[in-house]
Short mmCIF file of C-alpha atoms and ligand atoms in Angstrom, two decimals:
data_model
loop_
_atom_site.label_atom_id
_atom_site.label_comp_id
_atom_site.label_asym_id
_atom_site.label_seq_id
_atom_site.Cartn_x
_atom_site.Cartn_y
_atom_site.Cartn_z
CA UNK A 20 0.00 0.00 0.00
CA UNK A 21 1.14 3.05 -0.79
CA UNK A 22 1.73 5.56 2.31
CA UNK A 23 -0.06 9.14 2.88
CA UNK A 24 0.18 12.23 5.51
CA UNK A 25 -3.61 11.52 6.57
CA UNK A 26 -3.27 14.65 8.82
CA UNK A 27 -1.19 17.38 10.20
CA UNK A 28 -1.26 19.49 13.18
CA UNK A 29 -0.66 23.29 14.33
CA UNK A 30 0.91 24.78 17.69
CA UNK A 31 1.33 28.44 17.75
CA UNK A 32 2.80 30.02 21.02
CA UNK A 33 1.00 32.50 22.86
CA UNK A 34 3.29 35.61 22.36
CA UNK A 35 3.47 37.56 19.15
CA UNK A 36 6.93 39.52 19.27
CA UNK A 37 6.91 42.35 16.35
CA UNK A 38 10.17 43.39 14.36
CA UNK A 39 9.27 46.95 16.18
CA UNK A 40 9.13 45.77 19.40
CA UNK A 41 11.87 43.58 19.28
CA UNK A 42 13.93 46.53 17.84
CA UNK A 43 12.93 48.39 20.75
CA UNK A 44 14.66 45.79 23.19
CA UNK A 45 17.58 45.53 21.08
CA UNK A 46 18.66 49.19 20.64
CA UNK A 47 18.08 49.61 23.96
CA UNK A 48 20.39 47.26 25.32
CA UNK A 49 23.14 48.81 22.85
CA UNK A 50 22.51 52.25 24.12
CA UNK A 51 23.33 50.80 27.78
CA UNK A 52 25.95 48.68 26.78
CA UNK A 53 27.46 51.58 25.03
CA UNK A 54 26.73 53.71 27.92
CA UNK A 55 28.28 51.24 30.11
CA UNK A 56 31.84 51.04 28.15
CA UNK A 57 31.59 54.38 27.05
CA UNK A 58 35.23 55.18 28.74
CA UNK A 59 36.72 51.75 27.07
CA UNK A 60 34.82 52.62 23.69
CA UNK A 61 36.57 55.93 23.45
CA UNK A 62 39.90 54.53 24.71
CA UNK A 63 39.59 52.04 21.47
CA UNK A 64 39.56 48.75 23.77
CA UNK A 65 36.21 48.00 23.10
CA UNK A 66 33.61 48.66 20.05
CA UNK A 67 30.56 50.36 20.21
CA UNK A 68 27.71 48.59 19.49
CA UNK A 69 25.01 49.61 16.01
CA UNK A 70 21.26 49.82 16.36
CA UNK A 71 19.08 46.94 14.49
CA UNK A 72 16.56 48.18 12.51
CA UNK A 73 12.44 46.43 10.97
CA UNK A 74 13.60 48.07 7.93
CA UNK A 75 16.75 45.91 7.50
CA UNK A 76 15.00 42.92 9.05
CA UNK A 77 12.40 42.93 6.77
CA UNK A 78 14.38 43.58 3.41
CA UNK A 79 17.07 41.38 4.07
CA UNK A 80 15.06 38.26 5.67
CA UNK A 81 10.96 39.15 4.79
CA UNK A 82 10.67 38.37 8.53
CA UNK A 83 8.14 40.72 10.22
CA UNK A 84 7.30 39.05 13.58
CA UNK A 85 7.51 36.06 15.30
CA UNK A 86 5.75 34.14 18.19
CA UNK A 87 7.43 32.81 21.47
CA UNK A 88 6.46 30.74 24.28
CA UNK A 89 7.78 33.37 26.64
CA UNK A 90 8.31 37.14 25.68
CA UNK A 91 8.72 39.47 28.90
CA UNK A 92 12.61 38.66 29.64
CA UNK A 93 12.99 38.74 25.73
CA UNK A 94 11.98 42.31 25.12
CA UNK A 95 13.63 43.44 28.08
CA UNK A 96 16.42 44.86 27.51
CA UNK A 97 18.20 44.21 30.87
CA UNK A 98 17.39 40.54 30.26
CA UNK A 99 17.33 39.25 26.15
CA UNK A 100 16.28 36.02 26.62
CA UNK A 101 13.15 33.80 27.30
CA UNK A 102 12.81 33.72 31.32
CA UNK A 103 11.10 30.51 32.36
CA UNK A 104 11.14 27.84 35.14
CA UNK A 105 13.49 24.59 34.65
CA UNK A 106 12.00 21.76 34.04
CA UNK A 107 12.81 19.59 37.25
CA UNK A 108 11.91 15.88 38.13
CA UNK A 109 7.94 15.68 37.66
CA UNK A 110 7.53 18.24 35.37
CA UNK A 111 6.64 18.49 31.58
CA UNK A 112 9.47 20.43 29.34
CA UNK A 113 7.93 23.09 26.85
CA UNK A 114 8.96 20.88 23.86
CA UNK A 115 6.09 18.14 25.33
CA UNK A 116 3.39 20.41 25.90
CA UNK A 117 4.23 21.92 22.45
CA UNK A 118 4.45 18.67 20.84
CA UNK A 119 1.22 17.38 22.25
CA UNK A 120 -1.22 20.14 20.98
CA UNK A 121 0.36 20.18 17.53
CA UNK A 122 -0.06 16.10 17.66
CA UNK A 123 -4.18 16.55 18.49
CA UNK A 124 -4.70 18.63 15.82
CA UNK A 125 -3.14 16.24 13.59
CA UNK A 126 -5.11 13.34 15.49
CA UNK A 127 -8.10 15.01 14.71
CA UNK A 128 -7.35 15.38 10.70
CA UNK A 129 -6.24 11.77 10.26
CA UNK A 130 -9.77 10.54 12.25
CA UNK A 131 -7.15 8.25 14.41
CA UNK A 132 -7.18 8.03 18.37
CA UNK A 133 -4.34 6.87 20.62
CA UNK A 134 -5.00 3.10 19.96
CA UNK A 135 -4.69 3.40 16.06
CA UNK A 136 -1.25 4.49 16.80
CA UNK A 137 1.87 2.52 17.45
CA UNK A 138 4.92 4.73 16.74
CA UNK A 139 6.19 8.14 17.98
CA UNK A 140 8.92 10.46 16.36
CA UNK A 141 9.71 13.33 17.45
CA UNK A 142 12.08 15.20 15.55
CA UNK A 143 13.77 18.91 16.22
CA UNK A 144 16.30 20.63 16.30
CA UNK A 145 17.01 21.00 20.15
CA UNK A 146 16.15 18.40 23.01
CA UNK A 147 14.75 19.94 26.09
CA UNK A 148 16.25 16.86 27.53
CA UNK A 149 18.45 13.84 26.66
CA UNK A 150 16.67 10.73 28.46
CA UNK A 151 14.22 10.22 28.61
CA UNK A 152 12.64 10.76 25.65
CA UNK A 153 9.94 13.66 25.13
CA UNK A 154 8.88 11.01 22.48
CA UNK A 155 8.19 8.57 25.02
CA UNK A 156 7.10 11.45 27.54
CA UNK A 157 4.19 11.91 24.28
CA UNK A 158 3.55 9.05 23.90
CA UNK A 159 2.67 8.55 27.88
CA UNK A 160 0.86 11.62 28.06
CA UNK A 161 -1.43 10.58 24.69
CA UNK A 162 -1.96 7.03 26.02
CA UNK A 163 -0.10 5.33 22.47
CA UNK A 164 1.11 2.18 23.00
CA UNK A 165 4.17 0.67 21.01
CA UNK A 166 7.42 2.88 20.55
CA UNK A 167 8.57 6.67 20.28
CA UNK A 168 12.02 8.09 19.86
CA UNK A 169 13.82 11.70 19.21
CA UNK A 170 15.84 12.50 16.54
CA UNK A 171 17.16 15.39 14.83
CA UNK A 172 19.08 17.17 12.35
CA UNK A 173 18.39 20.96 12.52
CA UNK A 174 16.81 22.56 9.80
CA UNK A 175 16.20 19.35 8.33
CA UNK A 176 14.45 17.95 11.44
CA UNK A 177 10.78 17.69 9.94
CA UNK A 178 11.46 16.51 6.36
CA UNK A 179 13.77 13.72 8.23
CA UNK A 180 11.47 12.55 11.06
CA UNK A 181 8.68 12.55 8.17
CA UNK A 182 10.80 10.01 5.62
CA UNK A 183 11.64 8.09 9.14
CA UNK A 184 7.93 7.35 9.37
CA UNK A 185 7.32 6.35 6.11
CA UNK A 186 10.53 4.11 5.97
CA UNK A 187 8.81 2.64 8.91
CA UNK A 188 5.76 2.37 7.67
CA UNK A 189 6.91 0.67 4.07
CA UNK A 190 9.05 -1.89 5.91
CA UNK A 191 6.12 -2.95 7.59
CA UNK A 192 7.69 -2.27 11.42
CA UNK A 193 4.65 0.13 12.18
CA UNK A 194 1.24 0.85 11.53
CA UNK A 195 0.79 4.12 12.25
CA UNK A 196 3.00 6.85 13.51
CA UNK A 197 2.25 9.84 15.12
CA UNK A 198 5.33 12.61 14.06
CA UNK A 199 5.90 15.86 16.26
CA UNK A 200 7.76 18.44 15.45
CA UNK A 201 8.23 20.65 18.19
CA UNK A 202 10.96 23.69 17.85
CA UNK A 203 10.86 25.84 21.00
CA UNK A 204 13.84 28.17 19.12
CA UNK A 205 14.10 31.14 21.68
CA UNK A 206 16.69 30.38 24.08
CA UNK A 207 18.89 28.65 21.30
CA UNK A 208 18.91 32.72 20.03
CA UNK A 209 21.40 35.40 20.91
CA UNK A 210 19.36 38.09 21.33
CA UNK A 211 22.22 40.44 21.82
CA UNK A 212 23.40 39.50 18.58
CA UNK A 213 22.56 42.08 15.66
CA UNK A 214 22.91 39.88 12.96
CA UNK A 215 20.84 37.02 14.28
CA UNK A 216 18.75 38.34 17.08
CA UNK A 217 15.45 38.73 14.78
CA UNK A 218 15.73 35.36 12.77
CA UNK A 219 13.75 32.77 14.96
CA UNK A 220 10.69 31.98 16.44
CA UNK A 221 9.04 29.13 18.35
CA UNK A 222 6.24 26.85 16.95
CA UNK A 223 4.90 23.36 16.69
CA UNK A 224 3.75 21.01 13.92
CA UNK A 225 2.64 17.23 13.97
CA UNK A 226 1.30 14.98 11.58
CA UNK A 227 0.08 11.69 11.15
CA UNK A 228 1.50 9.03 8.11
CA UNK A 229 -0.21 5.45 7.90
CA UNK A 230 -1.16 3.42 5.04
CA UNK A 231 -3.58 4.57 2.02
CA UNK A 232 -5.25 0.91 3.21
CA UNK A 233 -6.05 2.39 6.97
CA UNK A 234 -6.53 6.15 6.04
CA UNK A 235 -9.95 7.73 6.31
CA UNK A 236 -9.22 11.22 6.25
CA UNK A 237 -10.57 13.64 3.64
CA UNK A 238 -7.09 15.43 4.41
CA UNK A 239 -4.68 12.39 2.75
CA UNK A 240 -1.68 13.50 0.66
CA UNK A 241 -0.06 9.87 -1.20
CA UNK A 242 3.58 10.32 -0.42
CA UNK A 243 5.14 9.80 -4.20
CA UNK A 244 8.72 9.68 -3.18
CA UNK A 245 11.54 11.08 -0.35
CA UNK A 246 14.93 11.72 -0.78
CA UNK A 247 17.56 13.04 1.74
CA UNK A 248 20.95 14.82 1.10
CA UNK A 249 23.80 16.27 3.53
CA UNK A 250 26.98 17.83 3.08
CA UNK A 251 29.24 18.82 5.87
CA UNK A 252 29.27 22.49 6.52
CA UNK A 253 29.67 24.66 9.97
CA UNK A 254 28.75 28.01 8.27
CA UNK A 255 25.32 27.17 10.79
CA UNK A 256 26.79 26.17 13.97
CA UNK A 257 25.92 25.89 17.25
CA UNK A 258 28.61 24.21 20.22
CA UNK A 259 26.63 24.03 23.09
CA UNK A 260 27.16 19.93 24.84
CA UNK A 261 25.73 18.40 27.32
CA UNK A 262 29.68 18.39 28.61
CA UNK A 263 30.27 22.09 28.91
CA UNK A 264 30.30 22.25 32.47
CA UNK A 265 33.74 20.41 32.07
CA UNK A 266 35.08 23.34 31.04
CA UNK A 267 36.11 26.97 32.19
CA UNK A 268 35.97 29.85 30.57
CA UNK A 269 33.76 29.08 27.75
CA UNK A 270 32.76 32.40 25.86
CA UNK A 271 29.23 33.59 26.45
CA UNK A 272 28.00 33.02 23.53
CA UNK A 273 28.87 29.66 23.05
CA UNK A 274 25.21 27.70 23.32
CA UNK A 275 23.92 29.86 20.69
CA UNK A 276 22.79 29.81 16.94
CA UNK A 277 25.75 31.15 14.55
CA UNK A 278 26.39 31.60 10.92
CA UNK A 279 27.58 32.94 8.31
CA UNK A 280 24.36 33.96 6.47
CA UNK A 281 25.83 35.10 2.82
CA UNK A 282 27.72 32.11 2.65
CA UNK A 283 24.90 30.01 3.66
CA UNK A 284 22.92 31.49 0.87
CA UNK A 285 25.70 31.08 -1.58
CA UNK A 286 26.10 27.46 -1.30
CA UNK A 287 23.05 25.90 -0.27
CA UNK A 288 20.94 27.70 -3.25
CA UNK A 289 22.53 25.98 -5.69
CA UNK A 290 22.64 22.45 -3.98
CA UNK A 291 18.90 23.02 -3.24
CA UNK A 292 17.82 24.11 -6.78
CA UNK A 293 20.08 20.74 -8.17
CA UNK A 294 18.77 18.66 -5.63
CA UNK A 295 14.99 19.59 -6.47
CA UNK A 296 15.38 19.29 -10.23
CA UNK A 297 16.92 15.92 -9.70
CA UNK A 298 14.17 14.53 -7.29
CA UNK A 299 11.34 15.68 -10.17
CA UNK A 300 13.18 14.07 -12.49
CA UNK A 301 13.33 10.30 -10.68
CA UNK A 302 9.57 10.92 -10.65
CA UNK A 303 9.04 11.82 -14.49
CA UNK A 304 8.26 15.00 -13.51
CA UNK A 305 9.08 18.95 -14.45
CA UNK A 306 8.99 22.00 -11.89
CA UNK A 307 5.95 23.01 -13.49
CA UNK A 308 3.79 19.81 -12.87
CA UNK A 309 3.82 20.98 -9.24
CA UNK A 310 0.88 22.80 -8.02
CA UNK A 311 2.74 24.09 -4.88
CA UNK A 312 6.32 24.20 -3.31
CA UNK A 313 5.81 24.22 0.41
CA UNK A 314 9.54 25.16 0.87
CA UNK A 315 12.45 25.74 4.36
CA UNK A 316 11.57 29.17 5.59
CA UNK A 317 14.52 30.80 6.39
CA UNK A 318 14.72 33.98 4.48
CA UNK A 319 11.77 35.03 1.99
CA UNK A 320 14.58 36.43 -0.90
CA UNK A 321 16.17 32.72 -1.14
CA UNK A 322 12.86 31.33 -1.53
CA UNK A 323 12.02 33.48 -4.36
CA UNK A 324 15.07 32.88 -5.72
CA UNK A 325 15.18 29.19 -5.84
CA UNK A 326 11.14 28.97 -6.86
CA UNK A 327 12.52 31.68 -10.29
CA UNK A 328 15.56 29.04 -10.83
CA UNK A 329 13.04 26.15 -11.31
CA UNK A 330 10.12 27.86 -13.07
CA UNK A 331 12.23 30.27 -15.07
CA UNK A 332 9.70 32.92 -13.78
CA UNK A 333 9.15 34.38 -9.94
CA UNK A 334 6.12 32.70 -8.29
CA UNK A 335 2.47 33.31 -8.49
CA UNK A 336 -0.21 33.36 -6.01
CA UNK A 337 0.76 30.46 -3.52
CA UNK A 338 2.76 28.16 -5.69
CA UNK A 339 5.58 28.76 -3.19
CA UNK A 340 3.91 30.29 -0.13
CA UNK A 341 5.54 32.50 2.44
CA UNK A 342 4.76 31.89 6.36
CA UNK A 343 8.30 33.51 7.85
CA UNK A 344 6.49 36.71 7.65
CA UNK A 345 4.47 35.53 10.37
CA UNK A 346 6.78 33.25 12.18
CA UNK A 347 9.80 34.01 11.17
CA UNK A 348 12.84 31.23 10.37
CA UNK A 349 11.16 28.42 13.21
CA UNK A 350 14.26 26.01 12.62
CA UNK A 351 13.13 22.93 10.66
CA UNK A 352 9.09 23.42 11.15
CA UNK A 353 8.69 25.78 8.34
CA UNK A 354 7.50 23.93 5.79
CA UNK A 355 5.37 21.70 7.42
CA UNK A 356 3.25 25.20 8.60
CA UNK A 357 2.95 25.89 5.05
CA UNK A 358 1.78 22.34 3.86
CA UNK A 359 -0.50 22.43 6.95
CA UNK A 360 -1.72 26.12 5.79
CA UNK A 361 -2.11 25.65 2.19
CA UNK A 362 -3.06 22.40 1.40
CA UNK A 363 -6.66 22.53 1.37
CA UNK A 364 -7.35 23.44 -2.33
CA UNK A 365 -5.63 20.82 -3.45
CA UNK A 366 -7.68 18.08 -5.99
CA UNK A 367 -7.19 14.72 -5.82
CA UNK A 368 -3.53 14.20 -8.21
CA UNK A 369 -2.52 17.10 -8.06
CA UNK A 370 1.08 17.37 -6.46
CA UNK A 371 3.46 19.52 -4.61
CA UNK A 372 6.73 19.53 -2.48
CA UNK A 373 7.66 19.87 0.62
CA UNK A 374 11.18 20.59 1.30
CA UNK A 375 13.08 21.55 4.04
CA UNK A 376 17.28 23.27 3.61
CA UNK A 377 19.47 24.39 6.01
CA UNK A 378 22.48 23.54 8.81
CA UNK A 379 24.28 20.51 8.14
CA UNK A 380 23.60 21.02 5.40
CA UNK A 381 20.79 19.02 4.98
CA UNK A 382 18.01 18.80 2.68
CA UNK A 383 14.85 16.72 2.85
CA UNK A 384 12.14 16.58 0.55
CA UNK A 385 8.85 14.73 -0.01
CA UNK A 386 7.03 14.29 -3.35
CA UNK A 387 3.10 14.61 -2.26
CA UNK A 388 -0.18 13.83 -4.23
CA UNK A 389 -3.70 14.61 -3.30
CA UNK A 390 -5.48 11.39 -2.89
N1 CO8 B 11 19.98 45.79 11.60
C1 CO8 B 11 20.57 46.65 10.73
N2 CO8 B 11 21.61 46.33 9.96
C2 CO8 B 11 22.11 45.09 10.08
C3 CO8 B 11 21.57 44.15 10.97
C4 CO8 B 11 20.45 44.55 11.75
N3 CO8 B 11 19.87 43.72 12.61
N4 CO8 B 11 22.25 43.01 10.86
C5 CO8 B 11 23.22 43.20 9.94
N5 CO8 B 11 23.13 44.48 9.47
C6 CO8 B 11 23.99 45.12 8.49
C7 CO8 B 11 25.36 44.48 8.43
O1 CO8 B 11 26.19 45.04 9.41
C8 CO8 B 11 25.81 44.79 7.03
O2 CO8 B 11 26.34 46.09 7.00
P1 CO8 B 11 27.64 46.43 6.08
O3 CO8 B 11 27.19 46.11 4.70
O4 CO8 B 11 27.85 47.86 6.38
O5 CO8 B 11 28.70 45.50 6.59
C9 CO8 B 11 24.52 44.81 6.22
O6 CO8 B 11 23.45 44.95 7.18
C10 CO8 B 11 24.29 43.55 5.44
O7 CO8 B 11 24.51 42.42 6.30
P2 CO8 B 11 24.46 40.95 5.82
O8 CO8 B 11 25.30 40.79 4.60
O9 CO8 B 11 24.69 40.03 6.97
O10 CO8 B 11 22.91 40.84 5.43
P3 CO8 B 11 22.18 39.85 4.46
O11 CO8 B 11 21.52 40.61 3.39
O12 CO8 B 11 23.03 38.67 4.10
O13 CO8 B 11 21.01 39.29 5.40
C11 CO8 B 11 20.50 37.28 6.62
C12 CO8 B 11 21.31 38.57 6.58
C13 CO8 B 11 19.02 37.65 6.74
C14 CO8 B 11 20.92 36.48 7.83
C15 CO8 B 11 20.72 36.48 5.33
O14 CO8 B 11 22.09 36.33 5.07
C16 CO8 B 11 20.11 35.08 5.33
O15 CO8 B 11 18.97 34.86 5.69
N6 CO8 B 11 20.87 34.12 4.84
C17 CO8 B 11 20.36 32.75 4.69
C18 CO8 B 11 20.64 32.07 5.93
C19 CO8 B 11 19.90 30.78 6.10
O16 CO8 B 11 19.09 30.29 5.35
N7 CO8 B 11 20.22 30.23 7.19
C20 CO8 B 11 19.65 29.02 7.59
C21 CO8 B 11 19.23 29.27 8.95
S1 CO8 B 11 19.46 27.87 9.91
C22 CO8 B 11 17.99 27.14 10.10
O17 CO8 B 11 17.09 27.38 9.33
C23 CO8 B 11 17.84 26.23 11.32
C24 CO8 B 11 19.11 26.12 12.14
C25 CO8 B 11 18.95 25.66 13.53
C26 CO8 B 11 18.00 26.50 14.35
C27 CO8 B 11 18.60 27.19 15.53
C28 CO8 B 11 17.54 27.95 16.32
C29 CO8 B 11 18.05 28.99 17.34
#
């Protein structure tokens, strides 16, 4: 039997954070920081730090705002991050709670309650925790029986965990698996950082894969064929270990998100735009047999770009549709939100992508047909 995505599933934090507001925060903290070294700044021993700007944020990354689970300690400027309680013995890590409304949703699309359901991923770019699992914490809390892991692979994360389940599902090991994708982003972001401070957001997305044999959900899309690619690169890097406390003297900003954005866009584009081109072709098909291209958001003029590469022409209406306006770059969920978004106008054979690019590098990608 051939596999589908019977349903998929929607968290969105509570907090909307604005490019404005988080502006705000940001220049703030320069003008005390510079107020603070003002003697060292004019001494030459130190440099002054710039103002951010919505205008640059916007042109340069089409971001406008972004939501996050916690926004008071972010948009203060004597603070910059998320300020929230640890999650201690007992209690349920943000990444869970996330996971688990995302994974109703996606429940309730697919028609399929906790007993149809015998396999848990979740996959994301951070774990709130190592072991246990917060697959297996999931799976507890939904009452699924069977197994559940975590895995990851940054931006790639949700295309991955997605060709996991179907790989599981084709070799016949389960019946139907329940994928979360929850990317709680914030505290992985410098927010004193100019360059990257306005780039993430958190979010959740779930969805459910089974057999076309098992599926009663109006919502089906046949999976027509996967494929994965990775090539080392650290131009997206992040060195934060679970062994850091070994060590003395580590620099500040050491757990965070890092890269080297022009290069990033330089060398993936054109291993994305090959890669796509190659995967239509496998399937007999052209660019423009695709209704929709529910592509990594990351940055809104790389997009654009890659969508004119493949059609020869920039996009039209939603054939490649933008969500980072609203949510900005949320690490590997992007394009799930936009399949979950803009899926619903689809007729049955008519296909699209969805396609994930970013640290690693990594690419995933899966070939989808209305049923
Ligand atoms: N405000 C005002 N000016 C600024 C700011 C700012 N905030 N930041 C930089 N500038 C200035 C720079 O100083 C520079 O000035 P000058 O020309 O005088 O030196 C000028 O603006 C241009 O700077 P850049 O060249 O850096 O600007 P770009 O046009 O390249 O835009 C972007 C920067 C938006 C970062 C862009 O390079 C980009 O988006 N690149 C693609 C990156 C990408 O796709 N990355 C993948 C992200 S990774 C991912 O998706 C998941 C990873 C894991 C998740 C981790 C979660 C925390």
């Amino acid at each position: 039997s051939d596999i589908v995505i019977s349903g998929t599933g929607l968290f969105t934090p509570p907090h909307q954070i604005t490019n404005d507001e988080l502006v705000a925060a940001y220049n703030a903290y320069v003008e005390r920081h510079n107020e603070e070294y003002a003697e060292q700044i004019a001494a030459g021993e130190r440099e002054a730090l710039s103002p951010s700007s919505s205008e640059f944020i916007e042109k340069a990354s089409g971001i406008k705002a972004r939501y996050a689970m916690y926004k008071d300690g972010i948009i203060d400027p004597a603070v910059m991050h998320p300020v929230f309680d640890a999650t201690r013995e007992g209690q349920t890590p943000e990444m869970v709670t996330m996971g688990i409304a995302a994974a109703k949703e996606a429940m309730q699309q697919a028609n399929k309650k906790p007993e149809d359901i015998d396999l848990v991923i979740v996959s994301s770019t951070f774990r709130q925790r190592d072991y246990p699992g917060m697959a297996v914490e999931i799976q507890r809390d939904l009452g699924i029986k069977g197994a559940a892991y975590d895995m990851g692979i940054a931006c790639s994360s949700a295309t991955f965990g997605m060709i996991n389940a179907y790989a599981a599902l084709k070799a016949g090991i389960a019946r139907c698996v329940l994928f979360v994708n929850p990317e709680f982003t914030t505290p992985g972001l410098n927010f004193k950082s100019r360059d990257s401070h306005f780039i993430f957001g958190d979010v959740a997305t779930a969805a459910v894969l089974e057999p076309e044999d098992s599926c009663n959900s109006e919502h089906a899309f046949r999976i027509r064929h996967t494929k994965q690619f990775t090539q080392f690169s650290d131009n997206i890097r992040s060195d934060a270990s679970y062994a850091d406390y070994c060590f003395e003297d580590l620099p500040e900003d050491r757990p965070f998100f890092k890269q080297e954005g022009r290069k990033v866009f330089k060398e993936l584009l054109p291993l994305v735009t090959q890669f796509i081109t190659e995967q239509l072709a496998e399937s007999q098909l052209e660019p423009q047999d695709l209704k929709r291209m529910w592509l990594h958001q990351a940055n809104i003029n790389m997009n654009n770009f890659a969508v004119k590469k493949l059609l020869g022409r920039e996009p039209e209406g939603n054939e490649a549709p933008i969500v980072l306006d609203e949510f900005a770059n949320t690490a590997s969920s992007g394009s799930v939100i936009a399949f979950h978004r803009f899926k619903d106008d689809f007729a049955a054979g008519e296909s699209g992508l969805i396609c994930s690019f970013g640290a690693g590098y990594s690419i995933g990608s899966l070939l989808v047909e209305k049923v």
